Short mmCIF file of C-alpha atoms in Angstrom, two decimals:
data_model
loop_
_atom_site.label_atom_id
_atom_site.label_comp_id
_atom_site.label_asym_id
_atom_site.label_seq_id
_atom_site.Cartn_x
_atom_site.Cartn_y
_atom_site.Cartn_z
CA MET A 132 -117.57 201.90 103.60
CA LYS A 133 -119.82 201.36 100.65
CA LEU A 134 -117.74 198.61 99.05
CA PHE A 135 -119.66 196.05 101.04
CA LYS A 136 -123.35 196.82 101.33
CA SER A 137 -123.54 194.45 104.25
CA GLY A 138 -120.91 192.67 106.29
CA ARG A 139 -122.20 189.38 104.96
CA ASN A 140 -120.57 189.83 101.55
CA ALA A 141 -117.20 190.37 103.16
CA TYR A 142 -117.60 187.24 105.28
CA LEU A 143 -118.62 185.32 102.20
CA MET A 144 -115.49 186.47 100.38
CA ALA A 145 -113.23 185.66 103.29
CA SER A 146 -114.74 182.25 103.95
CA PRO A 147 -112.75 180.24 101.35
CA TYR A 148 -109.49 181.35 102.89
CA LEU A 149 -110.77 180.88 106.41
CA ALA A 150 -111.70 177.30 105.55
CA TRP A 151 -108.35 176.84 103.84
CA ALA A 152 -106.43 178.18 106.82
CA VAL A 153 -108.31 175.95 109.24
CA ILE A 154 -107.73 172.81 107.15
CA PHE A 155 -104.15 173.43 106.07
CA ILE A 156 -102.67 175.52 108.90
CA LEU A 157 -104.54 174.89 112.15
CA VAL A 158 -105.59 171.25 111.78
CA PRO A 159 -102.09 170.09 110.76
CA LEU A 160 -100.55 171.83 113.78
CA ALA A 161 -103.19 170.25 115.99
CA MET A 162 -102.19 166.89 114.50
CA VAL A 163 -98.55 167.45 115.45
CA VAL A 164 -99.68 168.17 118.99
CA TYR A 165 -101.97 165.10 118.96
CA TYR A 166 -99.24 162.75 117.70
CA GLY A 167 -96.72 164.31 120.05
CA PHE A 168 -98.82 163.57 123.10
CA THR A 169 -100.07 160.08 122.20
CA ASP A 170 -98.48 156.68 121.78
CA GLY A 171 -99.12 154.04 119.09
CA ASN A 172 -102.41 153.04 120.74
CA GLY A 173 -103.70 156.58 120.81
CA SER A 174 -103.52 156.98 124.58
CA PHE A 175 -102.09 160.08 126.18
CA THR A 176 -98.39 160.13 127.03
CA LEU A 177 -95.68 162.67 127.74
CA ASN A 178 -93.06 160.18 126.69
CA ASN A 179 -92.40 161.58 123.19
CA VAL A 180 -91.71 165.05 124.48
CA VAL A 181 -89.69 163.87 127.47
CA ARG A 182 -87.46 161.79 125.24
CA ILE A 183 -85.69 165.00 124.23
CA SER A 184 -83.68 164.26 127.39
CA ASP A 185 -82.28 161.03 125.84
CA PRO A 186 -78.52 161.64 125.69
CA GLY A 187 -78.34 161.42 121.89
CA TYR A 188 -81.33 163.69 121.28
CA PHE A 189 -80.37 166.15 123.97
CA LYS A 190 -76.86 166.38 122.54
CA ALA A 191 -78.33 167.09 119.10
CA LEU A 192 -80.61 169.78 120.52
CA TRP A 193 -77.77 171.35 122.48
CA ARG A 194 -75.52 171.27 119.41
CA SER A 195 -78.27 172.88 117.32
CA ILE A 196 -78.74 175.68 119.84
CA TYR A 197 -74.99 176.19 120.12
CA LEU A 198 -74.40 176.34 116.34
CA ALA A 199 -77.50 178.49 115.78
CA VAL A 200 -76.41 180.99 118.45
CA ILE A 201 -72.90 181.30 117.01
CA SER A 202 -74.25 181.66 113.46
CA THR A 203 -76.78 184.27 114.55
CA LEU A 204 -74.07 186.21 116.38
CA ILE A 205 -71.73 186.17 113.36
CA CYS A 206 -74.58 187.25 111.07
CA PHE A 207 -75.35 190.13 113.43
CA LEU A 208 -71.71 191.24 113.62
CA ILE A 209 -71.46 191.25 109.82
CA ALA A 210 -74.89 192.73 109.13
CA TYR A 211 -74.97 195.62 111.58
CA PRO A 212 -72.01 197.59 110.17
CA LEU A 213 -73.30 196.74 106.69
CA GLY A 214 -76.74 198.11 107.54
CA MET A 215 -75.15 201.29 108.92
CA ILE A 216 -73.08 201.83 105.78
CA LEU A 217 -76.02 201.15 103.46
CA SER A 218 -78.42 203.38 105.38
CA SER A 219 -75.91 206.25 105.47
CA MET A 220 -75.72 206.32 101.67
CA LYS A 221 -78.16 208.36 99.61
CA LEU A 222 -81.31 206.41 98.82
CA SER A 223 -81.36 207.25 95.13
CA ASN A 224 -78.18 205.39 94.28
CA ASN A 225 -78.22 202.62 96.85
CA ALA A 226 -81.58 200.99 96.04
CA PHE A 227 -79.90 198.60 93.63
CA LEU A 228 -77.03 197.97 96.05
CA VAL A 229 -79.43 197.08 98.86
CA THR A 230 -81.27 194.77 96.49
CA LEU A 231 -77.98 193.00 95.72
CA PHE A 232 -77.40 192.25 99.39
CA ILE A 233 -80.91 190.94 99.93
CA LEU A 234 -81.48 189.01 96.69
CA PRO A 235 -79.78 185.77 97.82
CA MET A 236 -82.56 185.48 100.41
CA TRP A 237 -84.79 184.09 97.70
CA MET A 238 -82.25 181.91 95.95
CA ASN A 239 -82.52 178.22 96.56
CA PHE A 240 -80.68 177.49 99.78
CA LEU A 241 -79.85 173.95 98.70
CA LEU A 242 -77.89 175.32 95.79
CA ARG A 243 -76.20 177.91 97.96
CA THR A 244 -75.17 175.16 100.37
CA LEU A 245 -74.05 173.03 97.44
CA THR A 246 -71.65 175.79 96.36
CA TRP A 247 -69.90 175.53 99.73
CA MET A 248 -69.65 171.75 99.43
CA THR A 249 -67.79 172.35 96.21
CA LEU A 250 -65.60 175.11 97.59
CA LEU A 251 -64.65 173.40 100.85
CA GLU A 252 -64.09 169.76 99.93
CA GLY A 253 -60.63 168.25 100.32
CA LYS A 254 -59.55 168.82 96.73
CA GLY A 255 -62.05 171.62 96.19
CA VAL A 256 -61.71 175.07 94.74
CA ILE A 257 -60.46 176.82 97.88
CA ASN A 258 -57.76 174.25 98.62
CA THR A 259 -56.61 174.30 95.01
CA LEU A 260 -56.28 178.07 95.17
CA LEU A 261 -54.44 177.83 98.50
CA ASP A 262 -52.13 175.26 97.00
CA ILE A 263 -51.28 177.55 94.09
CA VAL A 264 -50.10 180.26 96.49
CA HIS A 265 -48.36 177.60 98.64
CA LEU A 266 -50.59 177.91 101.66
CA PRO A 267 -51.64 174.89 103.73
CA ALA A 268 -54.98 173.32 102.86
CA ILE A 269 -57.95 173.84 105.16
CA ASN A 270 -60.05 170.86 106.13
CA ILE A 271 -63.26 172.15 107.58
CA ILE A 272 -65.78 170.17 105.51
CA ASN A 273 -67.73 167.75 107.72
CA THR A 274 -66.98 169.80 110.84
CA PRO A 275 -69.24 172.07 112.90
CA GLY A 276 -67.25 174.97 111.42
CA ALA A 277 -68.50 174.14 107.93
CA ILE A 278 -72.08 174.00 109.22
CA ILE A 279 -71.69 177.45 110.79
CA LEU A 280 -70.26 178.78 107.55
CA GLY A 281 -73.21 177.31 105.66
CA MET A 282 -75.69 178.83 108.09
CA VAL A 283 -74.08 182.28 107.99
CA TYR A 284 -73.91 182.19 104.19
CA ASN A 285 -77.53 181.10 103.85
CA PHE A 286 -79.15 183.29 106.47
CA LEU A 287 -77.08 186.50 106.37
CA PRO A 288 -79.57 188.34 104.08
CA PHE A 289 -82.32 187.66 106.62
CA MET A 290 -80.30 189.63 109.16
CA ILE A 291 -79.30 192.43 106.77
CA LEU A 292 -82.85 193.27 105.62
CA PRO A 293 -84.55 194.05 108.97
CA ILE A 294 -81.46 195.80 110.40
CA TYR A 295 -81.11 197.96 107.30
CA ASN A 296 -84.84 198.76 107.41
CA SER A 297 -84.79 199.86 111.03
CA LEU A 298 -81.57 201.88 110.61
CA SER A 299 -82.75 203.68 107.50
CA ARG A 300 -85.97 204.70 109.25
CA ILE A 301 -84.12 206.61 112.00
CA ASP A 302 -84.76 210.33 111.62
CA GLU A 303 -81.47 212.07 110.86
CA ASN A 304 -82.61 215.09 112.88
CA ILE A 305 -82.50 213.05 116.09
CA ILE A 306 -78.88 212.14 115.43
CA ASN A 307 -78.03 215.73 114.54
CA ALA A 308 -79.75 216.92 117.69
CA ALA A 309 -77.65 214.55 119.80
CA ARG A 310 -74.53 215.84 118.09
CA ASP A 311 -75.56 219.47 118.64
CA LEU A 312 -76.11 218.75 122.30
CA GLY A 313 -72.52 217.58 122.57
CA ALA A 314 -72.67 213.79 122.24
CA ASP A 315 -69.64 212.24 120.56
CA SER A 316 -70.07 209.58 117.93
CA VAL A 317 -69.80 206.69 120.41
CA GLN A 318 -72.43 208.25 122.68
CA THR A 319 -74.70 208.96 119.73
CA PHE A 320 -74.41 205.36 118.62
CA MET A 321 -74.92 203.82 122.06
CA ARG A 322 -77.79 206.06 123.13
CA ILE A 323 -79.60 206.86 119.88
CA THR A 324 -78.81 204.60 116.94
CA LEU A 325 -78.51 201.27 118.73
CA PRO A 326 -81.68 201.56 120.88
CA LEU A 327 -83.73 202.75 117.89
CA SER A 328 -82.63 199.77 115.82
CA VAL A 329 -83.53 197.15 118.45
CA PRO A 330 -86.77 196.07 116.68
CA GLY A 331 -84.75 195.37 113.52
CA ILE A 332 -82.13 193.46 115.49
CA ILE A 333 -84.77 191.33 117.22
CA SER A 334 -86.49 190.59 113.95
CA GLY A 335 -83.16 189.72 112.30
CA ILE A 336 -82.21 187.42 115.16
CA THR A 337 -85.52 185.57 114.83
CA MET A 338 -85.20 185.23 111.08
CA VAL A 339 -81.73 183.71 111.39
CA PHE A 340 -82.03 181.76 114.62
CA ILE A 341 -85.17 179.74 113.83
CA PRO A 342 -84.08 178.39 110.43
CA ALA A 343 -80.56 177.75 111.77
CA LEU A 344 -81.94 175.92 114.79
CA THR A 345 -84.24 173.72 112.74
CA THR A 346 -82.21 173.00 109.61
CA PHE A 347 -81.40 169.47 108.56
CA ALA A 348 -80.20 169.95 104.98
CA ILE A 349 -77.21 172.16 105.81
CA SER A 350 -75.90 169.71 108.39
CA THR A 351 -76.45 166.79 106.01
CA MET A 352 -74.58 168.50 103.20
CA LEU A 353 -71.76 170.24 105.06
CA GLY A 354 -71.60 168.10 108.20
CA GLY A 355 -71.22 164.85 106.29
CA SER A 356 -74.29 163.24 107.94
CA LYS A 357 -72.20 162.45 111.03
CA ILE A 358 -72.98 165.66 112.92
CA LEU A 359 -76.67 165.36 113.74
CA LEU A 360 -78.76 168.40 114.58
CA ILE A 361 -82.23 168.25 116.11
CA GLY A 362 -83.62 168.85 112.60
CA ASN A 363 -81.87 165.70 111.38
CA ILE A 364 -83.29 163.67 114.27
CA ILE A 365 -86.84 164.85 113.52
CA GLU A 366 -86.40 164.32 109.79
CA GLN A 367 -85.24 160.75 110.39
CA GLN A 368 -88.30 160.00 112.51
CA PHE A 369 -90.50 160.86 109.53
CA THR A 370 -88.45 159.57 106.60
CA LEU A 371 -86.44 156.64 108.01
CA VAL A 372 -87.80 155.36 111.33
CA TYR A 373 -91.47 156.22 110.72
CA ASP A 374 -92.03 157.03 114.39
CA TRP A 375 -94.43 159.91 113.89
CA HIS A 376 -95.21 160.13 117.59
CA LEU A 377 -91.61 160.68 118.60
CA GLY A 378 -91.02 163.00 115.62
CA SER A 379 -94.04 165.08 116.61
CA GLY A 380 -93.00 165.09 120.26
CA LEU A 381 -89.57 166.44 119.38
CA SER A 382 -91.19 168.97 117.04
CA ILE A 383 -93.26 170.25 119.94
CA VAL A 384 -89.98 170.97 121.75
CA LEU A 385 -88.88 172.98 118.70
CA MET A 386 -92.24 174.79 118.62
CA ILE A 387 -91.60 175.96 122.18
CA PHE A 388 -88.52 177.80 120.94
CA ILE A 389 -90.50 179.26 118.06
CA LEU A 390 -93.23 180.37 120.46
CA ILE A 391 -90.72 182.10 122.74
CA ASN A 392 -89.37 183.85 119.68
CA MET A 393 -92.85 184.95 118.60
CA ILE A 394 -93.52 186.42 122.03
CA VAL A 395 -90.22 188.33 122.10
CA GLN A 396 -90.95 189.57 118.61
CA ALA A 397 -94.49 190.66 119.53
CA VAL A 398 -93.21 192.60 122.54
CA TYR A 399 -90.76 194.57 120.42
CA ASP A 400 -92.77 194.84 117.23
CA LYS A 401 -95.68 196.95 118.40
CA GLU A 402 -96.54 198.08 114.90
CA GLY A 403 -97.91 194.59 114.33
CA GLY A 404 -95.95 193.77 111.21
CA ALA A 405 -96.82 194.43 107.60
CA LEU A 406 -100.09 192.51 107.67
CA GLY A 407 -101.54 194.00 110.84
CA MET B 31 -60.55 207.31 104.24
CA LYS B 32 -63.71 206.22 105.99
CA LYS B 33 -65.48 206.08 102.63
CA ILE B 34 -62.80 203.78 101.22
CA LEU B 35 -62.98 201.43 104.21
CA GLU B 36 -66.76 201.32 103.86
CA ARG B 37 -66.50 200.47 100.17
CA ILE B 38 -63.98 197.71 100.92
CA TYR B 39 -66.33 196.26 103.57
CA LEU B 40 -69.27 196.26 101.16
CA GLY B 41 -67.02 194.71 98.51
CA ILE B 42 -65.86 191.88 100.76
CA ILE B 43 -69.41 190.98 101.79
CA LEU B 44 -70.61 191.06 98.19
CA LEU B 45 -67.67 188.86 97.23
CA PHE B 46 -68.56 186.44 100.04
CA MET B 47 -72.16 186.33 98.83
CA TYR B 48 -71.65 186.06 95.09
CA ALA B 49 -68.24 184.47 94.50
CA PRO B 50 -69.48 180.97 95.39
CA ILE B 51 -72.38 181.32 92.96
CA VAL B 52 -70.08 182.54 90.20
CA THR B 53 -67.71 179.63 90.90
CA LEU B 54 -70.57 177.20 90.52
CA ILE B 55 -71.59 178.72 87.20
CA VAL B 56 -67.99 178.61 85.97
CA LEU B 57 -67.73 174.94 86.98
CA SER B 58 -70.83 174.16 84.92
CA PHE B 59 -68.78 174.97 81.81
CA ASN B 60 -65.70 173.05 82.95
CA LEU B 61 -64.68 170.21 80.63
CA SER B 62 -62.73 168.49 83.40
CA LYS B 63 -64.89 166.51 85.81
CA SER B 64 -62.57 167.54 88.64
CA ARG B 65 -63.60 170.60 90.60
CA ALA B 66 -59.98 171.58 91.08
CA ARG B 67 -58.82 171.89 87.48
CA TRP B 68 -60.02 173.93 84.51
CA GLY B 69 -60.10 171.52 81.60
CA GLY B 70 -61.46 173.88 78.96
CA PHE B 71 -64.88 175.21 78.00
CA THR B 72 -67.73 172.82 77.30
CA LEU B 73 -71.51 172.82 77.02
CA ASN B 74 -71.44 169.08 77.50
CA TRP B 75 -73.05 169.11 80.95
CA TYR B 76 -75.91 171.25 79.68
CA ILE B 77 -76.50 168.84 76.78
CA ARG B 78 -76.38 165.85 79.17
CA LEU B 79 -78.75 167.69 81.49
CA PHE B 80 -81.34 168.35 78.82
CA SER B 81 -81.30 164.74 77.65
CA ASP B 82 -81.84 163.49 81.21
CA ARG B 83 -85.44 162.35 81.55
CA ALA B 84 -85.49 162.46 85.35
CA VAL B 85 -84.46 166.11 85.22
CA ALA B 86 -87.03 166.87 82.54
CA SER B 87 -89.86 165.38 84.57
CA ALA B 88 -88.70 167.08 87.78
CA LEU B 89 -88.59 170.38 85.89
CA MET B 90 -92.11 169.84 84.56
CA ASN B 91 -93.35 169.00 88.07
CA THR B 92 -91.67 172.05 89.56
CA LEU B 93 -93.01 174.43 86.94
CA SER B 94 -96.57 173.12 86.87
CA ILE B 95 -96.79 173.17 90.66
CA ALA B 96 -95.34 176.68 90.79
CA VAL B 97 -97.72 178.01 88.11
CA LEU B 98 -100.82 176.41 89.61
CA ALA B 99 -99.88 177.37 93.18
CA THR B 100 -99.29 180.96 92.03
CA ILE B 101 -102.67 181.19 90.29
CA PHE B 102 -104.64 179.74 93.20
CA SER B 103 -102.80 181.59 95.95
CA THR B 104 -103.00 184.92 94.10
CA ILE B 105 -106.75 184.59 93.60
CA ILE B 106 -107.47 183.43 97.17
CA GLY B 107 -105.04 185.92 98.71
CA THR B 108 -106.35 188.91 96.77
CA ILE B 109 -110.01 188.10 97.44
CA THR B 110 -109.25 187.70 101.14
CA CYS B 111 -107.43 191.04 101.24
CA ILE B 112 -110.41 192.80 99.64
CA ALA B 113 -112.76 191.07 102.08
CA MET B 114 -110.64 192.32 105.00
CA ILE B 115 -112.04 195.85 104.37
CA GLY B 116 -115.54 194.74 105.34
CA LEU B 117 -114.65 192.43 108.22
CA SER B 118 -114.86 193.24 111.89
CA PRO B 119 -111.51 194.25 113.41
CA ARG B 120 -111.55 191.12 115.52
CA LEU B 121 -111.93 188.70 112.63
CA ARG B 122 -109.36 190.73 110.73
CA SER B 123 -106.79 190.22 113.46
CA VAL B 124 -107.66 186.51 113.66
CA ILE B 125 -106.99 186.15 109.92
CA THR B 126 -103.76 188.13 110.25
CA GLY B 127 -102.61 185.95 113.12
CA VAL B 128 -103.36 182.68 111.36
CA THR B 129 -101.71 183.92 108.16
CA ASN B 130 -98.56 184.76 110.10
CA ILE B 131 -98.22 181.19 111.38
CA PRO B 132 -96.66 179.63 108.24
CA MET B 133 -94.29 182.59 107.94
CA ILE B 134 -93.04 182.42 111.53
CA ASN B 135 -93.14 178.68 112.02
CA ALA B 136 -90.09 176.61 111.09
CA ASP B 137 -90.44 175.05 107.64
CA ILE B 138 -89.70 171.61 109.04
CA VAL B 139 -92.69 171.84 111.40
CA THR B 140 -94.96 173.15 108.63
CA GLY B 141 -93.73 170.32 106.41
CA ILE B 142 -94.32 167.49 108.86
CA SER B 143 -97.66 168.92 110.00
CA LEU B 144 -98.93 168.91 106.40
CA MET B 145 -97.47 165.44 105.87
CA LEU B 146 -99.43 164.16 108.88
CA LEU B 147 -102.62 165.76 107.49
CA PHE B 148 -102.19 164.23 104.03
CA ARG B 149 -101.43 160.78 105.43
CA PHE B 150 -104.50 161.08 107.65
CA LEU B 151 -106.71 162.08 104.73
CA HIS B 152 -105.11 159.43 102.50
CA ILE B 153 -104.21 161.94 99.81
CA GLY B 154 -101.43 159.97 98.25
CA SER B 155 -100.28 161.46 94.98
CA GLY B 156 -97.19 163.62 95.22
CA PHE B 157 -98.41 166.29 92.83
CA MET B 158 -101.63 167.07 94.67
CA THR B 159 -100.09 167.17 98.15
CA ILE B 160 -97.22 169.42 97.09
CA LEU B 161 -99.63 171.74 95.28
CA LEU B 162 -101.88 172.07 98.34
CA ALA B 163 -98.86 172.71 100.56
CA HIS B 164 -97.45 175.33 98.18
CA ILE B 165 -100.77 177.18 97.92
CA THR B 166 -100.84 177.23 101.72
CA PHE B 167 -97.44 178.85 102.15
CA ASP B 168 -97.84 181.12 99.09
CA ILE B 169 -101.07 182.83 100.25
CA PRO B 170 -99.33 184.77 103.08
CA PHE B 171 -96.81 186.19 100.62
CA VAL B 172 -99.60 187.34 98.28
CA MET B 173 -101.49 188.93 101.17
CA LEU B 174 -98.31 190.56 102.43
CA SER B 175 -97.88 192.44 99.17
CA VAL B 176 -101.58 193.18 98.47
CA MET B 177 -102.52 194.32 101.99
CA PRO B 178 -100.48 197.57 102.02
CA ARG B 179 -102.27 198.62 98.82
CA ILE B 180 -105.65 198.00 100.46
CA LYS B 181 -104.64 200.06 103.47
CA ASN B 182 -103.55 203.05 101.38
CA MET B 183 -106.52 202.91 99.05
CA ASN B 184 -108.78 205.87 98.46
CA PHE B 185 -112.31 204.49 98.48
CA TYR B 186 -113.91 207.85 97.73
CA VAL B 187 -113.10 207.33 94.07
CA TYR B 188 -115.12 204.12 94.18
CA GLU B 189 -118.02 205.87 95.88
CA ALA B 190 -117.81 208.73 93.41
CA ALA B 191 -118.04 206.21 90.56
CA LEU B 192 -121.16 204.73 92.14
CA ASP B 193 -122.69 208.19 92.57
CA LEU B 194 -122.02 208.89 88.92
CA GLY B 195 -124.06 205.82 87.99
CA ALA B 196 -121.48 203.06 87.60
CA THR B 197 -122.54 199.57 88.56
CA PRO B 198 -120.64 198.24 91.62
CA PHE B 199 -118.75 195.73 89.47
CA TYR B 200 -117.82 198.34 86.87
CA ALA B 201 -116.73 200.78 89.57
CA PHE B 202 -114.65 198.06 91.23
CA ARG B 203 -112.99 197.12 87.95
CA LYS B 204 -112.23 200.74 87.05
CA THR B 205 -111.20 202.19 90.41
CA ILE B 206 -110.09 199.57 92.89
CA LEU B 207 -108.59 196.87 90.70
CA PRO B 208 -106.07 199.14 88.92
CA ASP B 209 -104.87 200.35 92.31
CA LEU B 210 -104.46 196.79 93.57
CA MET B 211 -102.78 195.43 90.47
CA PRO B 212 -99.12 196.27 91.27
CA GLY B 213 -99.48 194.55 94.66
CA VAL B 214 -101.18 191.57 93.07
CA ILE B 215 -98.48 191.20 90.43
CA SER B 216 -95.61 191.46 92.86
CA GLY B 217 -97.41 189.05 95.20
CA ALA B 218 -97.82 186.58 92.34
CA LEU B 219 -94.14 186.86 91.41
CA MET B 220 -93.22 186.36 95.06
CA ALA B 221 -95.46 183.29 95.31
CA PHE B 222 -93.97 181.88 92.11
CA THR B 223 -90.42 182.38 93.38
CA MET B 224 -91.18 180.86 96.78
CA SER B 225 -92.83 177.85 95.19
CA LEU B 226 -89.98 177.34 92.72
CA ASP B 227 -87.49 177.64 95.52
CA ASP B 228 -89.03 175.53 98.24
CA PHE B 229 -87.26 172.42 99.39
CA ILE B 230 -88.14 171.58 102.99
CA ILE B 231 -91.94 171.60 102.78
CA THR B 232 -91.86 169.85 99.40
CA TYR B 233 -89.51 167.22 100.84
CA PHE B 234 -91.98 166.23 103.54
CA THR B 235 -95.14 166.38 101.43
CA LYS B 236 -93.98 164.75 98.21
CA GLY B 237 -94.27 161.07 99.09
CA SER B 238 -91.91 158.63 97.41
CA GLY B 239 -91.12 158.46 93.71
CA PHE B 240 -92.19 162.02 92.94
CA GLU B 241 -89.44 164.59 92.51
CA THR B 242 -89.20 168.33 91.97
CA LEU B 243 -85.94 170.03 91.06
CA SER B 244 -85.13 170.77 94.72
CA THR B 245 -85.68 167.23 95.95
CA LEU B 246 -83.87 165.81 92.91
CA ILE B 247 -80.85 167.99 93.67
CA TYR B 248 -80.91 166.94 97.33
CA ASN B 249 -80.93 163.25 96.35
CA GLU B 250 -78.14 163.73 93.83
CA VAL B 251 -75.99 165.71 96.25
CA LYS B 252 -76.25 162.96 98.85
CA ARG B 253 -74.91 160.53 96.24
CA GLY B 254 -72.04 162.80 95.12
CA ILE B 255 -72.14 165.86 92.91
CA GLN B 256 -72.12 165.38 89.15
CA PRO B 257 -71.27 168.33 86.88
CA GLU B 258 -74.81 168.17 85.43
CA ILE B 259 -76.00 169.42 88.81
CA TYR B 260 -73.80 172.49 88.36
CA ALA B 261 -75.41 173.13 84.99
CA LEU B 262 -78.86 172.73 86.52
CA SER B 263 -77.93 175.00 89.43
CA ALA B 264 -76.54 177.64 87.09
CA ILE B 265 -79.79 177.69 85.11
CA ILE B 266 -81.91 177.94 88.27
CA PHE B 267 -79.74 180.74 89.68
CA VAL B 268 -80.02 182.76 86.48
CA VAL B 269 -83.79 182.25 86.16
CA VAL B 270 -84.50 183.14 89.81
CA LEU B 271 -82.16 186.13 89.68
CA THR B 272 -83.97 187.42 86.59
CA LEU B 273 -87.39 186.94 88.23
CA LEU B 274 -86.25 188.78 91.35
CA LEU B 275 -84.72 191.66 89.42
CA ILE B 276 -87.93 192.05 87.42
CA ASN B 277 -89.90 192.05 90.66
CA SER B 278 -87.67 194.57 92.43
CA GLY B 279 -87.66 196.71 89.26
CA ALA B 280 -91.45 196.62 89.29
CA SER B 281 -91.64 197.69 92.93
CA ASP B 282 -89.04 200.43 92.34
CA ASN B 283 -91.24 201.82 89.59
CA ILE B 284 -94.18 201.82 91.94
CA ILE B 285 -92.19 203.81 94.50
CA LYS B 286 -91.21 206.33 91.85
CA GLU B 287 -94.78 206.64 90.61
CA LYS B 288 -95.96 207.43 94.11
CA LYS B 289 -93.47 210.25 94.56
#
């Protein structure tokens, strides 16, 4: 390559970002680990991490996992058929349609959660509409159900995009070949379509599960600040209690989940992602 | 029959996704303060919104941070992508790995980690800390949209330009830069949208007394929703939607050009 006469120029050009990444990505993470494993005097302790087993914190973590799993599952069940329908349409006229399904991904999630506060509240829009048609009111605001609804609404596009991508990349000839060889539509789906879309499914699960597991705003807004998730507990350590050590310790527990997710993702995503 | 069922399914999901947003926009024009009753059309909430000084300053903060973060992250991200061509494969994969961290990590962890850093360095002012944080999470998005262009680039044109007597800078400006530009622009738009949209990382890095639109909305919502918030939300939705449609239109054109 002649663009760089010597490697040195390239290193010189990359150095600002390298420095930036060290200062603003690696050092901060190291600080979380440092605070998580030290006490107020700066001496080493496992206490902050172990305190995840405190009944209150453990309950919050368990509740977060539980709600995140249900939300992820619902997102998957909605998104997979959607991805199949979208990918079976002709590309020329569905580009805009696909965009419509994915656009909300980049719209402020606070506002999207706010819309559900408005819709679900006791005398809100949905109950008013139900009242007009003489149906009983629903009271799910400030319940785990409302939090799940908020999570599904917010994170659904993150499931649709990777599943659609992986489904639309499947070569139609493979499916036709299976059909020619006598597979019925269920067999074709179970043995061709589903296995080939696994990378998309894994990536979708990650993109929904991690934000759902770690959210604190959705539970504050739709759970009425009484249903605490692990995200709420950590947030409080930094904004109310000012116990950075405990907050960091609990964050390390969260990072373990993220790490597991990264590993699963790396195993399935052998192409190395868009950057690799 | 199957077609009809498919259409109905798509319709229901679209309704689920967009009806709440439309409801919110409708409510922003509702004269009645109650969410349950239509009291007639009004622009009152918009007028109240624009005369609210807290909103005005939050808007200014949000926009100036988004613009500055976009400029810095686009420059740094693009330069790094170009440099990747000349780097050893090992360093390249190190950079890729590190760049992936903010995208994979939970926002809450990124937010508190940066907060710890800023407290440690005693960088106190809300504007500066938010800007640094936004540049940090914007760079990966810029690189994500510039990198594919680098990979598909034909460097022989550049070498041909050099052989024909162009200076390296002139050749770069005339052959490589035009090829990169669509990726750079869509990366910049992406960075701008992400910065405009961010709440969690801003929330942890802002310090007290400094608000952006997102944090202002969060505070207001915790106190009880006023109709002005609907007006503000409606404006943000429309602006972001427009930005995104421009961006997806731009990338559609690129796809068509390539074919």
